[in-house]
């Protein structure tokens, strides 16, 4: 699936994060180029320490890149914006406000001119969307982890952002809750055609949710090693995704990357940073029982 | 026997401790009876204590009777040196609340500025470190000389002693607001004013209230000493005046009253603190 016709909503150009320590400078990651197109769901996978959260914070405008730029709709990002809502790993709800209060806080920021009842109506619509009816007047401390993250999702969606940035939003949840929330996110994104950039280390989550999966090599000196296009159809669900003939080929490819190749590629200079290899797993691949050398992978196209 | 709740058992224990204390007090202040026969003229010189064996320290009964007199008529005013204990407490409370209110008005905005700006924090830190450990009463001569009014000087002393805990706690509370809450506000493009009042203030409120609670306790401790110095009115002056009258009974009653009012002040602020505390 070529996305050349879609205009990139956000484009990172040669971004880097460099730490100046006693023993010289260390680049956590450097020379990263990637874009997220409108209506696309992009996941970024990598081991901890490759700077995933920093990349998300740079896109959000909460952190600055030490090199290059990030363009959002053609203009450079120089700070946080209501156009890019963040769903934090730790949900980051304000504990002294109720569920409704937390969402209303965000809505009032977006629509300062709205009257009180209009704000509350708008909030209730999004409480409804994430299935939190009846919990409007509860404080975050009274909610379970999954419900808190639902509030976080509702708060982010309620400001109707151009783009949603999710920082491992489900990693602190138990497997059952995580699965339910993944399905909710999938449904909501389909209904609203929301553009999403999500950080994760969960391969199954990436296969279920993402259209494209950006693979990072290990840090320091992390680079984008590969971009995997999800070959599974967009109407996949959590219940049938693993029955798809390409599911295991994709999963094994990603797993193999995380287990073996991400380490081998750390600090590599053999990848063109502007055009990392784009891979689309195919059914005729040999089952990757052992590590497959990168050059043996088929269907490679220059991005 | 049915098991009593912890609260009931604790209340019984408290009551027993009080009863034991009163019993010892009573026994300790009992007269030993007339001492050895002495020359009547010498006995006159020695006073009633020596003659009857009666201790100058009043017993719980005497204090109780006197306390009842104060309680049924707390606001009498028979001139400058004979006012009811209620009037004296009201004078002290008014001074404490005036000085405390001034301290709140200074400490909260300044604490906010210190907590939000590392520059202001570093610039003011040496002054705070030097001024904070000074006993508030050491300011008294300076205050009397510059303000030239003993009542206002007492209020100034209350101000200077209650400003530090509030200032430091506010600064600490503001500086340690969770990063993620600030990040939420930043991604929502919340303005500075709204950030301060809708995010930082509620987030730091429990810490600020802790400082305010420490401050009111210190202010109430200091007012007694300050009023002993400046004289005229107030519970501190009352204590010193009754000491000069050698009325130990009234001194004990004043001590009891100081404790009760101090507890009430602390409980009031504790209740407000619970209102602004949020569970995480």
Short mmCIF file of N, CA and C in Angstrom, two decimals, chain B residues 57-123:
data_model
loop_
_atom_site.label_atom_id
_atom_site.label_comp_id
_atom_site.label_asym_id
_atom_site.label_seq_id
_atom_site.Cartn_x
_atom_site.Cartn_y
_atom_site.Cartn_z
N UNK B 57 0.58 25.42 96.60
CA UNK B 57 0.09 24.86 95.34
C UNK B 57 -1.36 24.44 95.53
N UNK B 58 -2.27 25.00 94.71
CA UNK B 58 -3.68 24.65 94.92
C UNK B 58 -3.97 23.22 94.51
N UNK B 59 -4.95 22.64 95.10
CA UNK B 59 -5.38 21.30 94.73
C UNK B 59 -6.37 21.35 93.59
N UNK B 60 -6.73 20.21 93.04
CA UNK B 60 -7.67 20.19 91.91
C UNK B 60 -9.02 20.80 92.28
N UNK B 61 -9.44 20.63 93.51
CA UNK B 61 -10.73 21.18 93.94
C UNK B 61 -10.73 22.69 93.85
N UNK B 62 -9.68 23.32 94.39
CA UNK B 62 -9.59 24.78 94.36
C UNK B 62 -9.58 25.31 92.92
N UNK B 63 -8.75 24.63 92.09
CA UNK B 63 -8.67 25.04 90.68
C UNK B 63 -10.02 24.89 90.02
N UNK B 64 -10.73 23.79 90.35
CA UNK B 64 -12.04 23.54 89.76
C UNK B 64 -13.03 24.64 90.12
N UNK B 65 -13.02 25.05 91.39
CA UNK B 65 -13.95 26.10 91.83
C UNK B 65 -13.65 27.40 91.11
N UNK B 66 -12.35 27.73 91.02
CA UNK B 66 -11.93 28.97 90.37
C UNK B 66 -12.27 28.94 88.87
N UNK B 67 -12.03 27.76 88.30
CA UNK B 67 -12.31 27.59 86.86
C UNK B 67 -13.80 27.84 86.58
N UNK B 68 -14.62 27.32 87.47
CA UNK B 68 -16.07 27.53 87.32
C UNK B 68 -16.39 29.02 87.36
N UNK B 69 -15.74 29.75 88.28
CA UNK B 69 -15.96 31.20 88.35
C UNK B 69 -15.59 31.87 87.03
N UNK B 70 -14.47 31.44 86.45
CA UNK B 70 -14.05 32.02 85.17
C UNK B 70 -15.02 31.67 84.05
N UNK B 71 -15.50 30.43 84.10
CA UNK B 71 -16.37 29.96 83.02
C UNK B 71 -17.72 30.66 83.03
N UNK B 72 -18.27 30.92 84.22
CA UNK B 72 -19.59 31.56 84.22
C UNK B 72 -19.49 33.05 83.95
N UNK B 73 -18.30 33.62 84.10
CA UNK B 73 -18.16 35.05 83.84
C UNK B 73 -16.83 35.34 83.15
N UNK B 74 -16.69 34.93 81.89
CA UNK B 74 -15.37 35.03 81.27
C UNK B 74 -15.05 36.44 80.74
N UNK B 75 -16.06 37.30 80.63
CA UNK B 75 -15.80 38.57 79.92
C UNK B 75 -15.95 39.80 80.83
N UNK B 76 -15.74 39.64 82.13
CA UNK B 76 -15.87 40.83 83.00
C UNK B 76 -14.66 41.73 82.79
N UNK B 77 -14.87 43.00 83.09
CA UNK B 77 -13.76 43.95 82.91
C UNK B 77 -13.78 44.92 84.09
N UNK B 78 -12.87 44.70 85.03
CA UNK B 78 -12.78 45.57 86.20
C UNK B 78 -11.53 46.44 86.13
N UNK B 79 -11.26 46.98 84.99
CA UNK B 79 -10.07 47.84 84.88
C UNK B 79 -8.90 47.08 84.29
N UNK B 80 -7.78 47.80 84.07
CA UNK B 80 -6.65 47.28 83.30
C UNK B 80 -6.06 45.98 83.84
N UNK B 81 -6.07 45.77 85.14
CA UNK B 81 -5.40 44.59 85.69
C UNK B 81 -6.35 43.50 86.12
N UNK B 82 -7.62 43.62 85.80
CA UNK B 82 -8.58 42.61 86.22
C UNK B 82 -9.64 42.40 85.14
N UNK B 83 -9.25 41.65 84.14
CA UNK B 83 -10.19 41.36 83.05
C UNK B 83 -10.44 39.85 83.04
N UNK B 84 -11.62 39.46 82.52
CA UNK B 84 -11.97 38.05 82.44
C UNK B 84 -11.02 37.30 81.49
N UNK B 85 -10.89 36.01 81.72
CA UNK B 85 -9.96 35.21 80.92
C UNK B 85 -10.41 35.15 79.46
N UNK B 86 -11.74 35.25 79.23
CA UNK B 86 -12.26 35.26 77.87
C UNK B 86 -11.77 36.47 77.10
N UNK B 87 -11.78 37.64 77.78
CA UNK B 87 -11.30 38.86 77.12
C UNK B 87 -9.82 38.73 76.78
N UNK B 88 -9.05 38.20 77.74
CA UNK B 88 -7.61 38.05 77.51
C UNK B 88 -7.34 37.12 76.33
N UNK B 89 -8.08 35.99 76.29
CA UNK B 89 -7.89 35.05 75.17
C UNK B 89 -8.28 35.71 73.85
N UNK B 90 -9.34 36.51 73.87
CA UNK B 90 -9.78 37.17 72.64
C UNK B 90 -8.71 38.14 72.14
N UNK B 91 -8.07 38.86 73.07
CA UNK B 91 -6.97 39.75 72.65
C UNK B 91 -5.85 38.95 71.98
N UNK B 92 -5.47 37.84 72.62
CA UNK B 92 -4.38 37.02 72.08
C UNK B 92 -4.75 36.46 70.71
N UNK B 93 -5.99 35.95 70.62
CA UNK B 93 -6.43 35.37 69.35
C UNK B 93 -6.43 36.41 68.24
N UNK B 94 -6.90 37.62 68.57
CA UNK B 94 -6.95 38.68 67.57
C UNK B 94 -5.54 39.00 67.06
N UNK B 95 -4.56 39.07 67.98
CA UNK B 95 -3.18 39.35 67.57
C UNK B 95 -2.65 38.22 66.69
N UNK B 96 -2.91 36.97 67.13
CA UNK B 96 -2.40 35.83 66.37
C UNK B 96 -3.01 35.82 64.97
N UNK B 97 -4.32 36.04 64.90
CA UNK B 97 -4.96 35.96 63.58
C UNK B 97 -4.50 37.10 62.69
N UNK B 98 -4.27 38.29 63.25
CA UNK B 98 -3.79 39.41 62.44
C UNK B 98 -2.39 39.12 61.89
N UNK B 99 -1.48 38.69 62.77
CA UNK B 99 -0.12 38.38 62.33
C UNK B 99 -0.10 37.23 61.36
N UNK B 100 -0.95 36.24 61.63
CA UNK B 100 -1.01 35.05 60.79
C UNK B 100 -1.55 35.39 59.40
N UNK B 101 -2.59 36.24 59.37
CA UNK B 101 -3.16 36.63 58.08
C UNK B 101 -2.13 37.37 57.23
N UNK B 102 -1.37 38.26 57.88
CA UNK B 102 -0.30 38.96 57.18
C UNK B 102 0.71 37.95 56.61
N UNK B 103 1.06 36.97 57.45
CA UNK B 103 2.04 35.96 57.01
C UNK B 103 1.52 35.17 55.82
N UNK B 104 0.21 34.83 55.83
CA UNK B 104 -0.37 34.11 54.70
C UNK B 104 -0.26 34.97 53.44
N UNK B 105 -0.61 36.25 53.61
CA UNK B 105 -0.62 37.16 52.45
C UNK B 105 0.78 37.29 51.84
N UNK B 106 1.82 37.18 52.67
CA UNK B 106 3.18 37.29 52.14
C UNK B 106 3.72 35.94 51.69
N UNK B 107 3.50 34.90 52.53
CA UNK B 107 4.17 33.61 52.30
C UNK B 107 3.62 32.88 51.07
N UNK B 108 2.31 32.95 50.84
CA UNK B 108 1.77 32.17 49.72
C UNK B 108 2.25 32.69 48.37
N UNK B 109 2.10 33.99 48.07
CA UNK B 109 2.61 34.46 46.77
C UNK B 109 4.12 34.31 46.64
N UNK B 110 4.84 34.64 47.71
CA UNK B 110 6.30 34.54 47.63
C UNK B 110 6.72 33.08 47.50
N UNK B 111 6.05 32.19 48.25
CA UNK B 111 6.35 30.76 48.15
C UNK B 111 6.09 30.24 46.75
N UNK B 112 5.02 30.71 46.12
CA UNK B 112 4.71 30.34 44.74
C UNK B 112 5.85 30.76 43.82
N UNK B 113 6.30 32.01 44.00
CA UNK B 113 7.37 32.53 43.14
C UNK B 113 8.65 31.72 43.33
N UNK B 114 8.97 31.42 44.60
CA UNK B 114 10.19 30.66 44.88
C UNK B 114 10.09 29.25 44.29
N UNK B 115 8.90 28.65 44.46
CA UNK B 115 8.73 27.29 43.96
C UNK B 115 8.75 27.19 42.46
N UNK B 116 8.29 28.24 41.77
CA UNK B 116 8.21 28.18 40.31
C UNK B 116 9.49 28.65 39.64
N UNK B 117 10.30 29.46 40.33
CA UNK B 117 11.48 30.01 39.67
C UNK B 117 12.75 29.61 40.42
N UNK B 118 13.58 28.79 39.81
CA UNK B 118 14.85 28.42 40.44
C UNK B 118 15.73 29.65 40.71
N UNK B 119 15.58 30.67 39.87
CA UNK B 119 16.39 31.88 40.06
C UNK B 119 16.01 32.57 41.37
N UNK B 120 14.69 32.79 41.56
CA UNK B 120 14.24 33.44 42.79
C UNK B 120 14.60 32.57 43.99
N UNK B 121 14.48 31.26 43.83
CA UNK B 121 14.81 30.36 44.94
C UNK B 121 16.26 30.57 45.37
N UNK B 122 17.16 30.56 44.38
CA UNK B 122 18.58 30.68 44.72
C UNK B 122 18.92 32.06 45.26
N UNK B 123 18.22 33.08 44.71
CA UNK B 123 18.52 34.45 45.16
C UNK B 123 18.07 34.66 46.60
#
